[in-house]
Coordinates of C-alpha atoms in Angstrom, one line a residue:
Chain A
M1264 CA 0.0 0.0 0.0
R1265 CA 1.3 3.4 -1.0
V1266 CA 2.0 6.0 1.7
Y1267 CA 3.0 9.6 1.0
L1268 CA 6.1 10.8 2.9
A1269 CA 5.6 14.5 3.5
G1270 CA 8.3 16.6 5.1
P1271 CA 11.1 19.1 4.8
D1272 CA 13.4 16.1 4.1
V1273 CA 13.4 17.3 0.5
F1274 CA 15.5 20.2 1.6
M1275 CA 18.3 18.1 3.1
P1276 CA 21.7 18.0 1.4
D1277 CA 21.1 14.4 0.1
P1278 CA 17.4 14.4 -0.6
L1279 CA 17.5 11.2 -2.8
D1280 CA 19.5 9.3 -0.2
R1281 CA 17.1 10.5 2.5
A1282 CA 14.0 9.4 0.4
A1283 CA 15.7 6.0 0.0
A1284 CA 16.2 5.7 3.7
L1285 CA 12.6 6.5 4.5
K1286 CA 11.4 4.1 1.9
A1287 CA 13.5 1.3 3.3
V1288 CA 11.8 1.7 6.7
C1289 CA 8.4 1.6 5.0
R1290 CA 9.4 -1.5 3.1
R1291 CA 10.4 -3.3 6.3
H1292 CA 6.9 -2.7 7.5
G1293 CA 5.2 -3.9 4.2
L1294 CA 4.4 -0.4 2.9
T1295 CA 5.5 1.5 -0.2
G1296 CA 6.8 4.9 0.6
V1297 CA 6.1 7.6 -2.0
S1298 CA 8.5 10.6 -2.0
P1299 CA 7.7 14.1 -3.3
L1300 CA 10.8 13.6 -5.4
D1301 CA 9.4 10.5 -7.2
A1302 CA 8.5 10.9 -10.9
L1303 CA 4.8 10.7 -11.7
A1304 CA 4.0 7.7 -13.9
D1305 CA 1.4 9.4 -16.0
E1306 CA 2.3 13.1 -15.9
P1307 CA 0.0 15.1 -18.2
S1308 CA 1.9 16.3 -21.2
D1309 CA 0.5 19.9 -20.9
W1310 CA 2.3 20.3 -17.5
A1311 CA 5.5 20.7 -19.5
A1312 CA 4.5 24.3 -20.3
L1313 CA 4.3 25.2 -16.6
A1314 CA 7.0 26.6 -14.4
E1315 CA 9.0 24.0 -12.4
A1316 CA 7.4 25.0 -9.1
R1317 CA 3.9 24.6 -10.5
R1318 CA 4.8 21.2 -11.8
I1319 CA 6.2 20.1 -8.4
A1320 CA 3.1 21.3 -6.7
L1321 CA 0.7 19.4 -9.0
R1322 CA 2.9 16.3 -8.9
N1323 CA 2.9 16.2 -5.1
E1324 CA -0.9 16.6 -5.1
A1325 CA -1.2 13.7 -7.5
H1326 CA 1.2 11.6 -5.4
I1327 CA -1.0 12.3 -2.3
R1328 CA -4.2 11.3 -4.1
S1329 CA -2.5 8.1 -5.2
C1330 CA -1.7 7.1 -1.6
V1331 CA -3.8 5.4 1.1
A1332 CA -2.3 7.4 3.9
L1333 CA 0.2 10.2 4.7
I1334 CA 3.1 10.3 7.1
A1335 CA 4.3 13.8 7.9
N1336 CA 7.7 14.9 9.3
L1337 CA 6.4 17.6 11.7
T1338 CA 9.8 18.5 13.2
P1339 CA 9.6 22.3 13.5
F1340 CA 11.1 24.1 10.5
R1341 CA 12.2 27.8 10.7
G1342 CA 9.7 28.7 13.3
P1343 CA 7.5 27.1 16.0
S1344 CA 5.5 25.1 13.4
A1345 CA 6.2 22.3 10.9
D1346 CA 7.3 23.2 7.3
A1347 CA 4.6 25.0 5.4
G1348 CA 4.6 22.6 2.5
T1349 CA 4.2 19.7 4.8
V1350 CA 1.3 21.3 6.7
F1351 CA -0.4 22.0 3.4
E1352 CA -0.1 18.4 2.5
V1353 CA -1.5 17.3 5.9
G1354 CA -4.5 19.4 5.2
F1355 CA -4.9 18.1 1.7
M1356 CA -4.8 14.5 2.8
R1357 CA -7.2 15.2 5.7
A1358 CA -9.8 16.6 3.2
L1359 CA -9.5 13.3 1.3
G1360 CA -10.5 11.5 4.5
R1361 CA -7.5 9.2 4.7
P1362 CA -5.3 8.5 7.7
V1363 CA -2.6 11.1 8.5
F1364 CA 0.2 10.1 10.9
G1365 CA 2.9 12.5 12.1
W1366 CA 6.3 12.4 13.7
S1367 CA 8.7 15.0 15.2
N1368 CA 12.2 15.1 16.6
D1369 CA 11.2 18.0 18.8
P1370 CA 9.6 16.8 22.1
R1371 CA 8.4 20.3 23.2
L1372 CA 4.7 21.3 23.1
F1373 CA 3.7 23.9 20.6
A1374 CA 3.1 26.6 23.3
D1375 CA 6.6 26.0 24.8
R1376 CA 8.2 26.1 21.3
T1377 CA 6.4 29.3 20.5
Q1378 CA 7.6 30.9 23.8
A1379 CA 11.1 29.8 23.0
F1380 CA 10.8 31.3 19.5
L1381 CA 9.6 34.6 20.9
N1382 CA 12.6 34.6 23.3
G1383 CA 10.9 36.5 26.1
F1384 CA 8.9 38.8 23.8
A1385 CA 5.6 37.5 25.1
R1386 CA 3.4 38.8 27.9
C1387 CA 0.7 37.1 30.0
T1388 CA -2.8 38.7 29.7
E1389 CA -6.2 37.6 31.0
A1390 CA -6.9 36.0 27.7
G1391 CA -3.6 34.1 27.6
W1392 CA 0.0 34.8 26.4
R1393 CA 0.4 37.4 23.6
D1394 CA 3.4 38.2 21.4
G1395 CA 4.9 41.6 20.6
E1396 CA 2.2 42.2 18.0
D1397 CA -0.5 41.3 20.5
M1398 CA -1.3 38.1 18.7
L1399 CA -2.4 35.2 21.0
L1400 CA -0.3 32.1 21.6
E1401 CA -2.2 28.9 21.1
D1402 CA -2.0 26.9 24.2
F1403 CA -3.9 23.6 24.2
A1404 CA -1.0 21.3 25.2
L1405 CA -0.7 20.1 21.6
R1406 CA 2.3 19.4 19.4
D1407 CA 1.5 22.0 16.8
N1408 CA -1.4 24.2 15.6
L1409 CA -4.7 22.6 16.6
M1410 CA -5.7 22.0 12.9
I1411 CA -2.7 19.6 12.6
D1412 CA -3.1 17.7 15.8
G1413 CA -6.9 17.6 15.3
A1414 CA -6.6 16.3 11.8
V1415 CA -4.2 13.5 12.8
L1416 CA -6.4 12.3 15.6
A1417 CA -9.7 12.7 13.7
S1418 CA -8.2 10.7 10.7
G1419 CA -7.4 7.8 12.9
G1420 CA -3.7 8.6 12.9
A1421 CA -1.2 9.3 15.7
L1422 CA 1.8 11.5 16.5
F1423 CA 5.1 10.1 17.5
V1424 CA 7.9 12.2 19.1
A1425 CA 11.6 11.5 19.7
D1426 CA 14.1 13.6 21.5
P1427 CA 17.4 13.0 19.8
P1428 CA 20.6 15.1 20.5
A1429 CA 20.8 18.3 18.3
Q1430 CA 22.9 16.7 15.6
G1431 CA 20.2 14.0 15.1
R1432 CA 17.4 16.5 14.6
W1433 CA 17.1 15.8 10.9
S1434 CA 18.7 12.3 10.8
D1435 CA 17.1 10.4 13.7
L1436 CA 14.5 8.0 12.3
S1437 CA 13.2 6.4 15.6
A1438 CA 10.0 8.4 15.7
F1439 CA 9.5 7.9 12.0
E1440 CA 9.9 4.1 12.3
A1441 CA 7.4 4.1 15.2
C1442 CA 5.0 6.0 13.0
V1443 CA 5.4 3.6 10.1
A1444 CA 4.9 0.6 12.4
A1445 CA 1.7 2.1 13.8
L1446 CA 0.4 2.9 10.3
A1447 CA 1.2 -0.6 9.1
T1448 CA -0.7 -2.1 12.0
A1449 CA -3.7 0.3 11.5
L1450 CA -3.9 -0.5 7.7
G1451 CA -3.5 -4.2 8.5
Q1452 CA -6.4 -4.1 10.9
R1453 CA -8.6 -2.2 8.4
G1454 CA -7.7 -5.0 5.9
Chain B
M1082 CA -22.2 32.4 -1.6
R1083 CA -20.3 31.3 1.5
V1084 CA -16.6 32.0 1.5
Y1085 CA -14.3 30.7 4.3
L1086 CA -12.0 33.3 5.8
A1087 CA -8.8 31.5 6.9
G1088 CA -6.1 33.4 8.8
P1089 CA -4.3 34.2 12.0
D1090 CA -6.9 37.0 12.5
V1091 CA -8.4 34.7 15.1
F1092 CA -5.4 35.4 17.3
M1093 CA -5.9 39.2 17.3
P1094 CA -6.9 41.0 20.5
D1095 CA -10.4 41.6 19.1
P1096 CA -11.1 38.5 17.0
L1097 CA -14.9 39.0 16.9
D1098 CA -14.6 42.6 15.8
R1099 CA -12.0 41.5 13.2
A1100 CA -14.3 38.8 11.8
A1101 CA -17.1 41.4 11.6
A1102 CA -14.8 43.7 9.6
L1103 CA -13.8 41.0 7.2
K1104 CA -17.5 39.9 6.8
A1105 CA -18.5 43.5 6.1
V1106 CA -16.0 43.6 3.1
C1107 CA -17.4 40.3 1.8
R1108 CA -21.0 41.6 2.1
R1109 CA -20.1 44.7 0.1
H1110 CA -19.1 42.4 -2.7
G1111 CA -22.1 40.1 -2.5
L1112 CA -20.4 37.3 -0.6
T1113 CA -21.0 35.7 2.8
G1114 CA -17.8 35.5 4.9
V1115 CA -17.6 32.6 7.2
S1116 CA -15.2 33.0 10.2
P1117 CA -13.5 30.1 12.0
L1118 CA -15.2 31.7 15.1
D1119 CA -18.7 31.2 13.8
A1120 CA -20.9 28.6 15.5
L1121 CA -21.7 25.5 13.4
A1122 CA -25.5 25.3 12.8
D1123 CA -25.7 21.5 13.1
E1124 CA -22.8 20.6 15.3
P1125 CA -23.0 16.8 16.1
S1126 CA -23.9 16.2 19.7
D1127 CA -21.1 13.7 20.2
W1128 CA -18.5 16.4 19.7
A1129 CA -19.4 17.7 23.2
A1130 CA -17.2 14.9 24.7
L1131 CA -14.2 16.1 22.7
A1132 CA -11.5 18.5 24.0
E1133 CA -12.1 22.1 22.9
A1134 CA -9.2 22.1 20.4
R1135 CA -10.5 19.0 18.7
R1136 CA -14.0 20.6 18.4
I1137 CA -12.5 23.8 16.9
A1138 CA -10.6 21.7 14.4
L1139 CA -13.6 19.7 13.3
R1140 CA -15.8 22.8 13.2
N1141 CA -13.3 24.6 10.9
E1142 CA -13.2 21.6 8.6
A1143 CA -17.0 21.6 8.5
H1144 CA -17.1 25.3 7.8
I1145 CA -14.6 24.9 4.9
R1146 CA -16.7 22.1 3.4
S1147 CA -19.7 24.4 3.6
C1148 CA -18.1 27.1 1.5
V1149 CA -17.6 27.6 -2.2
A1150 CA -14.2 29.2 -1.9
L1151 CA -11.5 30.1 0.6
I1152 CA -9.7 33.4 1.2
A1153 CA -6.5 33.0 3.2
N1154 CA -4.6 35.7 5.1
L1155 CA -1.1 34.6 4.2
T1156 CA 0.7 37.4 6.0
P1157 CA 3.8 35.7 7.5
F1158 CA 3.3 34.6 11.0
R1159 CA 6.1 33.8 13.4
G1160 CA 8.5 32.7 10.6
P1161 CA 8.9 33.1 6.9
S1162 CA 5.6 31.3 6.0
A1163 CA 2.0 31.9 6.7
D1164 CA 0.3 30.7 9.9
A1165 CA 0.3 26.8 10.1
G1166 CA -3.5 26.6 10.7
T1167 CA -4.1 28.8 7.7
V1168 CA -1.8 26.7 5.5
F1169 CA -3.5 23.5 6.6
E1170 CA -6.9 25.0 5.6
V1171 CA -5.5 26.1 2.2
G1172 CA -4.4 22.5 1.6
F1173 CA -7.8 21.2 2.8
M1174 CA -9.8 23.4 0.4
R1175 CA -7.4 22.7 -2.5
A1176 CA -8.1 19.0 -2.1
L1177 CA -11.8 19.8 -2.4
G1178 CA -11.1 21.4 -5.7
R1179 CA -12.6 24.8 -5.0
P1180 CA -11.0 28.2 -5.6
V1181 CA -8.4 29.4 -3.0
F1182 CA -7.5 33.1 -3.0
G1183 CA -4.7 34.6 -0.8
W1184 CA -3.6 37.9 0.4
S1185 CA -0.6 39.2 2.4
N1186 CA 0.6 42.4 3.9
D1187 CA 4.2 41.4 3.4
P1188 CA 5.4 42.3 -0.2
R1189 CA 8.7 40.4 0.0
L1190 CA 9.2 37.1 -1.8
F1191 CA 9.5 33.9 0.2
A1192 CA 13.2 33.5 -0.5
D1193 CA 13.9 37.1 0.7
R1194 CA 11.8 36.7 3.8
T1195 CA 13.6 33.4 4.6
Q1196 CA 17.0 35.1 4.2
A1197 CA 15.8 37.9 6.5
F1198 CA 14.5 35.3 9.0
L1199 CA 17.9 33.5 9.0
N1200 CA 19.6 36.9 9.5
G1201 CA 22.8 36.1 7.8
F1202 CA 23.0 32.4 8.8
A1203 CA 22.7 31.2 5.3
R1204 CA 25.4 30.3 2.8
C1205 CA 25.4 30.0 -1.0
T1206 CA 26.2 26.5 -2.4
E1207 CA 26.2 25.1 -5.9
A1208 CA 22.7 23.7 -5.2
G1209 CA 21.4 27.0 -3.8
W1210 CA 21.3 28.8 -0.5
R1211 CA 21.4 26.6 2.7
D1212 CA 20.6 27.5 6.3
G1213 CA 22.7 26.7 9.4
E1214 CA 21.4 23.1 9.4
D1215 CA 22.3 22.7 5.7
M1216 CA 18.6 22.7 4.7
L1217 CA 17.9 24.3 1.3
L1218 CA 16.1 27.6 0.9
E1219 CA 13.2 27.4 -1.6
D1220 CA 13.8 30.0 -4.3
F1221 CA 11.2 30.1 -7.1
A1222 CA 10.3 33.8 -6.9
L1223 CA 7.0 32.9 -5.2
R1224 CA 5.1 34.4 -2.2
D1225 CA 5.4 31.3 0.1
N1226 CA 6.1 27.6 -0.1
L1227 CA 5.4 26.3 -3.7
M1228 CA 2.5 24.1 -2.5
I1229 CA 0.7 27.3 -1.4
D1230 CA 1.3 29.4 -4.5
G1231 CA 0.8 26.4 -6.7
A1232 CA -2.6 25.6 -5.1
V1233 CA -3.8 29.1 -5.4
L1234 CA -3.0 29.3 -9.1
A1235 CA -4.1 25.8 -10.0
S1236 CA -7.5 26.4 -8.2
G1237 CA -8.2 29.4 -10.3
G1238 CA -7.4 31.8 -7.5
A1239 CA -4.9 34.7 -7.2
L1240 CA -2.6 36.3 -4.6
F1241 CA -2.9 39.9 -3.6
V1242 CA -0.1 41.8 -1.8
A1243 CA -0.1 45.1 0.0
D1244 CA 2.8 46.9 1.7
P1245 CA 1.3 48.9 4.6
P1246 CA 3.5 50.5 7.2
A1247 CA 4.5 48.2 10.2
Q1248 CA 1.6 49.3 12.3
G1249 CA -0.9 48.3 9.6
R1250 CA 0.6 44.8 9.2
W1251 CA -2.5 43.1 10.8
S1252 CA -5.1 45.9 10.3
D1253 CA -4.7 47.0 6.7
L1254 CA -7.4 45.4 4.6
S1255 CA -6.6 46.7 1.1
A1256 CA -5.1 43.4 -0.1
F1257 CA -8.0 41.6 1.5
E1258 CA -10.6 43.8 -0.3
A1259 CA -8.8 43.3 -3.6
C1260 CA -8.9 39.6 -3.0
V1261 CA -12.7 39.6 -2.2
A1262 CA -13.4 41.7 -5.3
A1263 CA -11.5 39.3 -7.5
L1264 CA -13.2 36.3 -6.0
A1265 CA -16.6 37.9 -6.4
T1266 CA -15.9 38.5 -10.1
A1267 CA -14.6 34.9 -10.6
L1268 CA -17.7 33.4 -8.9
G1269 CA -20.0 35.7 -10.9
Q1270 CA -18.4 34.7 -14.1
R1271 CA -18.7 31.0 -13.2
G1272 CA -22.4 31.7 -12.5

């Protein structure tokens, strides 16, 4: 069964090696990992006229539609939340009604990460913590924005978190493997 | 016609006043703005047992499904990209195949915003700019991650950008109004 592997892993220095490593874990659990970097078997010929970024976006959407589930690397990326492209894809798959699983190598809760990101530039008000622009900090003891955690849980998925040392932030695959194992079990039980 | 108003506007100090202001603009253009803060007419009774964050997430998903289009406030939020909840909702609506429009009060391109966010901690390599963790900077002369720009364009939407002074970053509605006007025209032409 095909599973889409969303994440900022495509930005790593060796994105093809990384995709191969993620796919090898999937294979060990009886699943076929689909990378955003994979070619599309039946790419429409009229996409050739589009700019590269447009083609990549359409290709990823087609990959997601071709998969029975999605696994997202939700490790925070340049801010308190996960990578924007990854979050987009989580929302996309959630609308399709299929399982979304997530993993992260940052064990902190979203509110704590946001506080750390703001680096002291937050103040406590009666309505909750606010940043320097008076914008509220979401604080529901979740892993990321409530749409993400909510979608994962409502879809029948789960979130897995690891706490590797800093140098393992993008390489450690223990939470990913736990995620793949749980998805394989869930898909097996569904039949 | 109902249009979902995605954005970090819900985090502003006066979120209900803000929702009313956005809806007033929609009304002027013949559209019905739907805010994430709106009650759901037919909320399932079994949601009462869920935690508040879960209910909010399900309610927003239901609101999006009830709308013919989505307008997203893509003004960058705590990082180079738009608010994570907003990006999730853009992906969700894109999967439903309906028009997604976006607006932002930050005129910079995504790559330039990311450079500013990294504040000098980026280096130029043969494959492009990389951050301190060796992760690539996306650089396609777009407004945000390519999944977002790509979805807006593929859906028949458009992006509108304003450049208000700093104190108007969250209050200026000129780009929003341009967005609403363009959507109203697009929906009118579709009939």
